[in-house]
Amino acid sequence: KPQTALNNGNYDAAINTAIENLQSNKTKKNKQPYVLMLEEAFAKAVSKDMQDIQFLERDGNPANLETIYNTYLRLNDRQERIRPLLPLPVLEENRDARFSFDNYTDEIINVKNRLSAYLYANASKMLNESNSKFDYREAHQKLQYLNTINPNYQNTVLLMDEALRKGTDFVMVNLSNETDKVIPQRLEEDLLNFNTYGINDPWVVYHNNPLDNIHYDYEMRIAFRSITISPEQVRERQLVKERQVKDGWQYLEDEKGNVVKDSVGNPIKVDKFTAVTCNFYEYTQYKSVQVQGQVSFNDLNTQQTVNTYPLTSQFVFEYVYANYSGDKRALEDNLLILLDRKSVPFPSNEQMIYDAGEDIKNHLKAIISKHRF
């Protein structure tokens, strides 16, 4: 019911409902409940907002300035949404609905300036007196909001850059190969290309080529401990397939060996089937690589290891081909396809390690997403 929100003190919800219903045919009699509801809800909403502002101003806590500022914006926005609908007739009382509009411009500017000064001072204090990255990030958030409500206030943009720099965790990335195998250069480059990991944390920056002018907070070490490559194998499997296949036709005969005829006297022909056999030889080329390692995060300020994660990956090369002897009509379609294949060269060890790279990257991405500094 339209009155429910109003009776529950949800004045803006009631206002929204009324405005939505008065967008068209606002003078119709069936729209009168919305006109009266809008009139009452607006008066009560304004009264409540002004009481809240008065209380918060008397409290004198500058932390309340954002709430006061937003309340004035709401007061202004509310009346500007109603203004295009006016006049709204109250038919039974032969009058127009009454809305007491005010100009809040001075109040909005005044509170915005006080709020700007408070946010600026608060953020500046955090940047100058704190040693916590979380405080720097909160300062950045305050300055971002300040720059939204009051663009280019003093040197806000410069302070935002400072807060971003101070609040960022800079991570130096090192990759070490402790195995007896060679890691392909292009795989190493792929693994260290952090632009491809889709990292969404703006407060963590990874560098695999450290810069001299940056103080690094953490080291991420990717260490490959073992790379095991299986021998090249060809596994053979033999199947004997038998099948009844169509092999011409013959006349249908009854139990006594007489040819059966149809209703007009013609001999009836039926398909003739014969049993065929095929020896099917399936060959599976197989080679696998297993990579094992560890990802560790070290705090460079305390020289302590913060966390370690296992890094394992496996890649399997498997290729199937076949040949046969006998009558290939005995084979199913899925086996016939394999007869068109021939053996292929096995991938080199280097290629096997590189092919494991995509899986390694997925594991690394999961570790990076899970780890919190």
Coordinates of C-alpha atoms in Angstrom, one line a residue:
K1 CA 0.0 0.0 0.0
P2 CA 1.2 3.5 -0.8
Q3 CA 0.8 4.6 2.9
T4 CA 2.9 1.8 4.4
A5 CA 6.3 3.4 3.8
L6 CA 5.0 6.8 5.1
N7 CA 3.6 5.2 8.3
N8 CA 6.9 3.4 8.9
G9 CA 8.9 6.6 8.7
N10 CA 10.4 5.7 5.3
Y11 CA 9.6 9.1 4.0
D12 CA 11.9 9.0 0.9
A13 CA 10.6 5.6 -0.1
A14 CA 7.1 7.1 0.0
I15 CA 8.3 10.1 -2.0
N16 CA 9.8 7.9 -4.6
T17 CA 6.6 5.9 -5.0
A18 CA 4.5 9.0 -5.2
I19 CA 6.8 10.7 -7.8
E20 CA 6.9 7.5 -9.9
N21 CA 3.1 7.4 -10.0
L22 CA 2.6 11.1 -10.7
Q23 CA 4.8 11.1 -13.8
S24 CA 1.7 10.8 -15.9
N25 CA -2.0 11.8 -15.5
K26 CA -1.2 13.6 -12.3
T27 CA -4.6 15.4 -12.3
K28 CA -6.7 12.3 -12.4
K29 CA -8.8 11.5 -9.4
N30 CA -7.1 8.1 -8.9
K31 CA -3.8 9.8 -8.4
Q32 CA -5.0 11.9 -5.4
P33 CA -3.7 9.5 -2.8
Y34 CA -0.2 9.9 -4.2
V35 CA -0.5 13.7 -4.2
L36 CA -1.5 13.8 -0.5
M37 CA 1.2 11.2 0.3
L38 CA 3.8 13.3 -1.4
E39 CA 2.8 16.4 0.4
E40 CA 2.9 14.7 3.8
A41 CA 6.0 12.7 3.2
F42 CA 8.0 15.7 1.9
A43 CA 7.1 17.9 5.0
K44 CA 8.0 15.1 7.4
A45 CA 11.3 14.2 5.5
V46 CA 12.4 17.9 5.5
S47 CA 11.5 18.2 9.2
K48 CA 13.5 15.1 10.1
D49 CA 16.6 16.1 8.1
M50 CA 16.7 19.6 9.6
Q51 CA 16.4 18.1 13.1
D52 CA 19.3 15.7 12.3
I53 CA 21.4 18.6 11.0
Q54 CA 20.7 20.7 14.1
F55 CA 21.6 17.9 16.4
L56 CA 24.9 17.1 14.5
E57 CA 25.9 20.8 14.4
R58 CA 25.3 21.1 18.2
D59 CA 27.4 18.0 18.8
G60 CA 30.3 19.9 17.2
N61 CA 32.2 16.8 16.0
P62 CA 33.8 17.5 12.7
A63 CA 33.5 13.8 11.8
N64 CA 29.8 14.6 11.4
L65 CA 30.4 17.1 8.6
E66 CA 30.1 14.5 5.8
T67 CA 26.7 13.4 7.1
I68 CA 25.6 17.0 7.4
Y69 CA 26.8 17.7 3.8
N70 CA 25.0 14.7 2.4
T71 CA 21.9 15.6 4.2
Y72 CA 21.8 19.1 2.7
L73 CA 22.4 17.5 -0.8
R74 CA 19.5 15.2 -0.1
L75 CA 17.3 18.1 0.9
N76 CA 18.1 19.9 -2.3
D77 CA 17.8 16.8 -4.5
R78 CA 14.4 15.9 -3.0
Q79 CA 12.8 19.2 -3.9
E80 CA 14.4 19.4 -7.3
R81 CA 12.7 16.1 -8.2
I82 CA 9.3 17.3 -7.1
R83 CA 9.6 20.8 -8.7
P84 CA 8.9 19.6 -12.3
L85 CA 5.6 18.0 -11.2
L86 CA 4.1 21.2 -9.8
P87 CA 1.4 22.3 -9.5
L88 CA -0.3 19.2 -8.0
P89 CA -4.0 19.8 -7.4
V90 CA -5.8 18.5 -4.2
L91 CA -9.2 18.2 -5.8
E92 CA -11.4 17.7 -2.7
E93 CA -9.9 20.8 -1.0
N94 CA -9.8 22.9 -4.2
R95 CA -6.2 23.8 -3.7
D96 CA -2.6 22.9 -4.8
A97 CA -0.4 20.7 -2.7
R98 CA 1.9 22.8 -0.6
F99 CA 5.7 22.3 -0.6
S100 CA 8.0 24.6 1.3
F101 CA 11.1 24.8 -0.9
D102 CA 14.3 26.4 0.3
N103 CA 17.6 27.5 -1.3
Y104 CA 20.3 25.4 0.3
T105 CA 23.1 26.7 -1.8
D106 CA 24.8 28.7 0.9
E107 CA 24.5 25.9 3.4
I108 CA 25.9 23.3 0.9
I109 CA 28.9 25.5 0.1
N110 CA 29.6 26.4 3.7
V111 CA 29.5 22.7 4.9
K112 CA 31.5 21.6 1.8
N113 CA 34.3 24.0 2.7
R114 CA 34.4 23.0 6.3
L115 CA 34.3 19.3 5.3
S116 CA 37.1 19.9 2.7
A117 CA 39.3 21.5 5.4
Y118 CA 38.6 18.7 7.8
L119 CA 39.3 15.9 5.2
Y120 CA 42.5 17.7 4.1
A121 CA 43.8 18.2 7.6
N122 CA 42.9 14.7 8.6
A123 CA 44.6 13.1 5.6
S124 CA 47.6 15.3 5.9
K125 CA 48.1 14.3 9.5
M126 CA 47.9 10.6 8.6
L127 CA 50.5 11.1 5.9
N128 CA 52.9 13.0 8.1
E129 CA 52.5 11.2 11.4
S130 CA 51.6 7.6 10.7
N131 CA 53.9 4.7 9.7
S132 CA 51.0 2.4 8.7
K133 CA 50.3 1.6 5.1
F134 CA 46.6 1.1 6.1
D135 CA 46.5 4.6 7.4
Y136 CA 48.0 5.9 4.1
R137 CA 45.4 4.0 2.2
E138 CA 42.6 5.5 4.4
A139 CA 44.2 8.9 3.7
H140 CA 44.0 8.2 0.0
Q141 CA 40.4 7.3 0.3
K142 CA 39.6 10.6 2.2
L143 CA 41.6 12.6 -0.4
Q144 CA 39.8 10.8 -3.3
Y145 CA 36.4 11.8 -1.7
L146 CA 37.7 15.3 -1.2
N147 CA 38.7 15.6 -4.8
T148 CA 35.3 14.4 -5.8
I149 CA 33.3 17.0 -3.8
N150 CA 35.9 19.8 -4.2
P151 CA 38.2 19.2 -7.2
N152 CA 41.7 20.5 -7.0
Y153 CA 41.3 21.7 -3.4
Q154 CA 44.8 23.0 -2.4
N155 CA 47.3 20.3 -3.3
T156 CA 45.0 17.4 -2.9
V157 CA 46.1 15.7 -6.1
L158 CA 49.8 15.8 -5.0
L159 CA 48.8 14.3 -1.6
M160 CA 46.8 11.6 -3.3
D161 CA 50.0 10.6 -5.2
E162 CA 51.9 10.6 -2.0
A163 CA 49.3 8.5 -0.2
L164 CA 49.2 6.0 -3.1
R165 CA 53.0 5.7 -3.1
K166 CA 53.2 5.3 0.7
G167 CA 50.3 2.9 0.9
T168 CA 51.5 0.6 -1.8
D169 CA 53.3 -2.7 -1.1
F170 CA 56.1 -3.0 -3.5
V171 CA 57.1 -6.6 -4.2
M172 CA 60.4 -7.7 -5.8
V173 CA 59.9 -11.0 -7.8
N174 CA 62.8 -13.5 -8.2
L175 CA 62.7 -16.7 -10.1
S176 CA 65.2 -19.4 -9.3
N177 CA 65.8 -22.8 -11.0
E178 CA 67.3 -25.3 -8.6
T179 CA 66.7 -28.3 -10.9
D180 CA 69.0 -29.9 -13.4
K181 CA 66.8 -28.9 -16.3
V182 CA 66.8 -25.8 -18.4
I183 CA 63.7 -23.5 -18.1
P184 CA 62.9 -22.0 -21.5
Q185 CA 63.6 -18.2 -21.6
R186 CA 60.2 -17.5 -23.0
L187 CA 58.5 -19.4 -20.2
E188 CA 60.5 -17.4 -17.6
E189 CA 59.4 -14.2 -19.4
D190 CA 55.8 -15.4 -19.4
L191 CA 55.8 -16.3 -15.7
L192 CA 57.3 -12.9 -14.8
N193 CA 54.9 -10.9 -16.9
F194 CA 52.5 -9.8 -14.2
N195 CA 50.4 -7.8 -16.6
T196 CA 48.8 -11.1 -17.7
Y197 CA 47.7 -12.2 -14.2
G198 CA 44.7 -9.9 -13.9
I199 CA 45.7 -8.6 -10.5
N200 CA 43.0 -6.3 -9.2
D201 CA 44.7 -5.0 -6.0
P202 CA 45.7 -1.4 -6.6
W203 CA 47.8 -1.4 -3.4
V204 CA 50.3 -4.2 -4.5
V205 CA 52.8 -3.7 -7.3
Y206 CA 55.1 -6.5 -8.5
H207 CA 58.5 -5.8 -10.2
N208 CA 60.7 -8.5 -11.6
N209 CA 63.2 -5.9 -12.6
P210 CA 63.8 -3.9 -9.4
L211 CA 64.0 -0.1 -9.7
D212 CA 66.7 1.8 -7.8
N213 CA 64.4 4.5 -6.5
I214 CA 61.9 2.2 -4.9
H215 CA 62.0 0.7 -1.4
Y216 CA 60.7 -2.8 -1.7
D217 CA 58.6 -4.2 1.2
Y218 CA 58.5 -7.9 0.2
E219 CA 60.2 -10.4 -2.0
M220 CA 58.2 -13.0 -3.9
R221 CA 60.5 -16.0 -4.7
I222 CA 59.4 -18.6 -7.2
A223 CA 61.7 -21.5 -6.8
F224 CA 61.6 -24.6 -9.0
R225 CA 62.9 -27.6 -7.0
S226 CA 62.5 -30.5 -9.4
I227 CA 61.4 -31.2 -13.0
T228 CA 60.8 -34.8 -13.8
I229 CA 60.3 -35.8 -17.4
S230 CA 59.2 -39.4 -18.2
P231 CA 60.8 -41.5 -21.0
E232 CA 59.2 -41.4 -24.4
Q233 CA 56.8 -44.4 -24.5
V234 CA 54.7 -46.0 -27.1
R235 CA 52.0 -48.2 -25.5
E236 CA 50.4 -50.8 -27.8
R237 CA 46.9 -52.4 -27.5
Q238 CA 45.5 -55.0 -29.8
L239 CA 41.7 -55.5 -30.3
V240 CA 40.0 -58.2 -32.3
K241 CA 36.8 -56.9 -33.7
E242 CA 34.1 -59.1 -35.3
R243 CA 31.0 -57.9 -37.0
Q244 CA 28.1 -59.0 -39.3
V245 CA 28.3 -56.9 -42.4
K246 CA 26.0 -56.7 -45.4
D247 CA 27.4 -58.7 -48.3
G248 CA 25.0 -58.6 -51.3
W249 CA 21.5 -60.2 -51.3
Q250 CA 19.8 -63.5 -51.5
Y251 CA 16.3 -64.9 -52.1
L252 CA 14.2 -65.4 -48.9
E253 CA 13.5 -69.1 -48.4
D254 CA 11.0 -70.9 -46.1
E255 CA 11.8 -73.8 -43.7
K256 CA 11.7 -76.3 -46.6
G257 CA 14.2 -74.3 -48.7
N258 CA 11.6 -73.0 -51.1
V259 CA 11.8 -69.4 -52.4
V260 CA 9.2 -67.2 -50.8
K261 CA 7.2 -64.9 -53.1
D262 CA 5.3 -61.8 -52.5
S263 CA 1.5 -61.3 -53.2
V264 CA 2.1 -60.8 -57.0
G265 CA 4.4 -63.8 -57.3
N266 CA 7.8 -62.1 -57.3
P267 CA 10.6 -63.7 -55.4
I268 CA 11.4 -61.8 -52.2
K269 CA 15.0 -60.5 -51.9
V270 CA 16.7 -60.0 -48.5
D271 CA 20.2 -58.7 -47.5
K272 CA 22.9 -61.2 -47.1
F273 CA 25.2 -60.8 -44.1
T274 CA 28.6 -62.3 -43.6
A275 CA 31.0 -62.3 -40.5
V276 CA 34.2 -60.3 -40.9
T277 CA 37.1 -60.0 -38.5
C278 CA 39.7 -57.3 -38.0
N279 CA 42.9 -57.1 -35.9
F280 CA 43.1 -53.5 -34.6
Y281 CA 46.5 -52.2 -33.3
E282 CA 46.3 -49.0 -31.2
Y283 CA 49.4 -47.1 -30.4
T284 CA 49.6 -44.4 -27.7
Q285 CA 52.6 -42.1 -27.6
Y286 CA 53.1 -40.9 -24.1
K287 CA 55.4 -38.4 -22.4
S288 CA 54.9 -36.4 -19.2
V289 CA 56.5 -33.7 -17.2
Q290 CA 56.0 -32.9 -13.5
V291 CA 57.2 -29.6 -12.1
Q292 CA 57.5 -29.0 -8.3
G293 CA 58.5 -25.9 -6.6
Q294 CA 57.6 -23.4 -3.9
V295 CA 56.5 -19.8 -3.8
S296 CA 57.6 -17.9 -0.7
F297 CA 56.9 -14.3 0.4
N298 CA 59.6 -12.7 2.5
D299 CA 59.3 -9.4 4.5
L300 CA 62.4 -7.4 3.5
N301 CA 62.1 -5.1 6.5
T302 CA 62.2 -7.9 9.1
Q303 CA 63.9 -10.5 6.9
Q304 CA 61.2 -13.0 7.9
T305 CA 59.4 -15.5 5.7
V306 CA 55.7 -14.4 5.8
N307 CA 54.2 -17.4 3.9
T308 CA 55.1 -20.3 1.6
Y309 CA 52.9 -22.1 -0.9
P310 CA 53.6 -25.3 -2.8
L311 CA 53.8 -25.0 -6.6
T312 CA 53.1 -28.2 -8.6
S313 CA 52.2 -28.7 -12.2
Q314 CA 51.9 -31.6 -14.6
F315 CA 51.7 -31.7 -18.4
V316 CA 51.0 -34.8 -20.4
F317 CA 51.6 -35.4 -24.1
E318 CA 49.4 -38.1 -25.4
Y319 CA 48.8 -39.0 -29.0
V320 CA 46.9 -42.0 -30.4
Y321 CA 47.2 -43.6 -33.8
A322 CA 46.5 -47.1 -35.2
N323 CA 46.7 -49.6 -38.0
Y324 CA 45.1 -52.9 -38.8
S325 CA 45.1 -56.3 -40.5
G326 CA 42.0 -58.0 -41.8
D327 CA 38.7 -56.5 -42.9
K328 CA 38.3 -53.0 -41.5
R329 CA 34.5 -53.2 -42.0
A330 CA 34.5 -54.8 -38.6
L331 CA 35.6 -51.5 -37.0
E332 CA 33.4 -48.8 -35.4
D333 CA 33.6 -45.2 -36.7
N334 CA 35.6 -44.0 -33.6
L335 CA 38.3 -46.6 -34.4
L336 CA 38.3 -45.9 -38.2
I337 CA 39.2 -42.3 -37.5
L338 CA 42.5 -43.4 -35.8
L339 CA 43.6 -45.3 -39.0
D340 CA 44.1 -41.9 -40.7
R341 CA 46.7 -40.9 -38.1
K342 CA 50.4 -41.6 -38.2
S343 CA 53.0 -41.4 -35.5
V344 CA 54.3 -37.9 -34.7
P345 CA 57.7 -36.7 -33.3
F346 CA 57.7 -36.5 -29.5
P347 CA 58.0 -32.9 -28.1
S348 CA 61.4 -32.0 -26.8
N349 CA 62.0 -31.7 -23.1
E350 CA 62.2 -27.9 -23.4
Q351 CA 58.8 -27.9 -25.2
M352 CA 57.3 -30.1 -22.5
I353 CA 58.4 -27.7 -19.7
Y354 CA 57.1 -24.8 -21.7
D355 CA 53.7 -26.5 -22.2
A356 CA 53.4 -26.9 -18.5
G357 CA 53.7 -23.1 -18.2
E358 CA 50.0 -22.3 -18.6
D359 CA 49.1 -24.6 -15.6
I360 CA 52.0 -23.1 -13.6
K361 CA 50.7 -19.6 -14.4
N362 CA 47.2 -20.6 -13.2
H363 CA 48.7 -21.9 -9.9
L364 CA 50.7 -18.7 -9.5
K365 CA 47.6 -16.5 -10.1
A366 CA 45.7 -18.4 -7.5
I367 CA 48.5 -18.0 -5.0
I368 CA 48.8 -14.2 -5.7
S369 CA 45.0 -13.8 -5.3
K370 CA 45.0 -15.7 -2.0
H371 CA 48.0 -14.1 -0.4
R372 CA 47.5 -11.0 1.8
F373 CA 50.3 -8.8 2.9

